[in-house]
Amino acid sequence: TGLITWDASLYLAEWALENSEVFRNRILELGSGIGLTGIAICKACHPREYIFSDHHETVLQQLSENLRLNGLTLEDESSSHRQEERPNHQGHLEVDLEDDHVRISVKELDWNLVSKDELAKLQVDVILAADV
């Protein structure tokens, strides 16, 4: 279900663009799917940090590709962009991308199982969930 664009993500993206002041600091999106909402927020609102998350490996792979296709990363580490890949505690890949404006993370996170303590460790200012 994470490989399609849900109407809720379109509406949330539209609301975010109309209320960009809400999205200036650290944002966590639960159930990012293919990333439409977050991509729109990163491009238009320029938060300090945006954490995309989903649980399914195929969805995370497509999400990472969609970020690249939308210009949120460069392959050349010598530019002002940086990409770091590392395995997380469950053996899944986490990707961090950083450009001049937004630090972007893609994390494997099951929003059905995540605890308050795990969320608190991320130290985010806003938690988004378009269609969970």
mmCIF file of C-alpha atoms in Angstrom, residues 25-110:
data_model
loop_
_atom_site.group_PDB
_atom_site.id
_atom_site.type_symbol
_atom_site.label_atom_id
_atom_site.label_comp_id
_atom_site.label_asym_id
_atom_site.label_seq_id
_atom_site.Cartn_x
_atom_site.Cartn_y
_atom_site.Cartn_z
ATOM 1 C CA ASN A 25 12.853 22.691 11.961
ATOM 2 C CA ARG A 26 13.035 18.913 12.446
ATOM 3 C CA ILE A 27 10.212 16.899 10.861
ATOM 4 C CA LEU A 28 9.400 13.169 11.098
ATOM 5 C CA GLU A 29 6.943 11.697 8.622
ATOM 6 C CA LEU A 30 5.432 8.347 9.600
ATOM 7 C CA GLY A 31 4.402 6.146 6.687
ATOM 8 C CA SER A 32 6.035 8.285 4.000
ATOM 9 C CA GLY A 33 5.234 5.859 1.203
ATOM 10 C CA ILE A 34 6.660 7.126 -2.074
ATOM 11 C CA GLY A 35 7.419 10.504 -0.508
ATOM 12 C CA LEU A 36 5.125 13.037 -2.181
ATOM 13 C CA THR A 37 4.309 14.999 0.984
ATOM 14 C CA GLY A 38 7.883 15.126 2.214
ATOM 15 C CA ILE A 39 9.351 16.007 -1.158
ATOM 16 C CA ALA A 40 6.919 18.915 -1.452
ATOM 17 C CA ILE A 41 7.779 20.099 2.068
ATOM 18 C CA CYS A 42 11.541 19.787 1.519
ATOM 19 C CA LYS A 43 11.390 21.673 -1.776
ATOM 20 C CA ALA A 44 9.017 24.455 -0.700
ATOM 21 C CA CYS A 45 9.363 24.835 3.076
ATOM 22 C CA HIS A 46 13.097 24.095 3.533
ATOM 23 C CA PRO A 47 13.019 22.479 6.983
ATOM 24 C CA ARG A 48 16.300 22.075 8.837
ATOM 25 C CA GLU A 49 15.820 18.282 8.834
ATOM 26 C CA TYR A 50 13.250 15.902 7.358
ATOM 27 C CA ILE A 51 13.029 12.229 8.330
ATOM 28 C CA PHE A 52 11.080 10.056 5.900
ATOM 29 C CA SER A 53 10.036 6.698 7.338
ATOM 30 C CA ASP A 54 8.246 3.562 6.294
ATOM 31 C CA HIS A 55 8.380 -0.093 7.191
ATOM 32 C CA HIS A 56 8.505 -2.029 3.931
ATOM 33 C CA GLU A 57 11.855 -2.529 2.212
ATOM 34 C CA THR A 58 10.430 -2.130 -1.308
ATOM 35 C CA VAL A 59 8.731 1.121 -0.317
ATOM 36 C CA LEU A 60 11.955 2.441 1.238
ATOM 37 C CA GLN A 61 13.878 1.635 -1.945
ATOM 38 C CA GLN A 62 11.309 3.413 -4.125
ATOM 39 C CA LEU A 63 11.215 6.353 -1.713
ATOM 40 C CA SER A 64 15.005 6.750 -1.890
ATOM 41 C CA GLU A 65 14.858 6.635 -5.682
ATOM 42 C CA ASN A 66 12.060 9.237 -5.752
ATOM 43 C CA LEU A 67 14.175 11.561 -3.607
ATOM 44 C CA ARG A 68 17.037 11.244 -6.073
ATOM 45 C CA LEU A 69 14.716 11.779 -9.056
ATOM 46 C CA ASN A 70 13.452 14.977 -7.442
ATOM 47 C CA GLY A 71 16.926 16.415 -7.052
ATOM 48 C CA LEU A 72 17.312 15.971 -3.313
ATOM 49 C CA THR A 73 20.714 14.330 -3.679
ATOM 50 C CA LEU A 74 23.829 14.373 -5.855
ATOM 51 C CA GLU A 75 26.112 11.430 -6.478
ATOM 52 C CA ASP A 76 29.258 13.548 -6.115
ATOM 53 C CA GLU A 77 30.291 13.741 -2.451
ATOM 54 C CA SER A 78 32.791 16.497 -3.216
ATOM 55 C CA SER A 79 29.993 18.991 -3.798
ATOM 56 C CA SER A 80 27.984 20.619 -1.033
ATOM 57 C CA HIS A 81 25.886 17.445 -0.862
ATOM 58 C CA ARG A 82 26.735 14.422 1.211
ATOM 59 C CA GLN A 83 25.267 10.934 1.250
ATOM 60 C CA GLU A 84 25.962 8.376 3.938
ATOM 61 C CA GLU A 85 24.576 4.842 3.956
ATOM 62 C CA ARG A 86 24.702 2.561 6.982
ATOM 63 C CA PRO A 87 22.828 -0.483 8.272
ATOM 64 C CA ASN A 88 20.436 0.172 11.149
ATOM 65 C CA HIS A 89 19.814 -2.084 14.139
ATOM 66 C CA GLN A 90 17.503 -4.339 12.098
ATOM 67 C CA GLY A 91 19.910 -4.734 9.202
ATOM 68 C CA HIS A 92 17.965 -2.404 6.906
ATOM 69 C CA LEU A 93 19.664 0.415 5.094
ATOM 70 C CA GLU A 94 19.292 3.961 6.335
ATOM 71 C CA VAL A 95 20.244 6.772 4.002
ATOM 72 C CA ASP A 96 21.183 10.291 5.060
ATOM 73 C CA LEU A 97 21.347 13.021 2.438
ATOM 74 C CA GLU A 98 22.447 16.549 3.144
ATOM 75 C CA ASP A 99 22.292 19.560 0.875
ATOM 76 C CA ASP A 100 22.607 23.280 1.453
ATOM 77 C CA HIS A 101 19.162 23.554 3.004
ATOM 78 C CA VAL A 102 17.698 20.280 4.276
ATOM 79 C CA ARG A 103 19.192 17.253 6.001
ATOM 80 C CA ILE A 104 17.163 14.279 4.778
ATOM 81 C CA SER A 105 17.000 10.829 6.369
ATOM 82 C CA VAL A 106 15.203 7.717 5.171
ATOM 83 C CA LYS A 107 14.592 5.328 8.058
ATOM 84 C CA GLU A 108 12.984 1.947 8.453
ATOM 85 C CA LEU A 109 10.361 2.554 11.124
ATOM 86 C CA ASP A 110 7.157 0.628 11.823
#
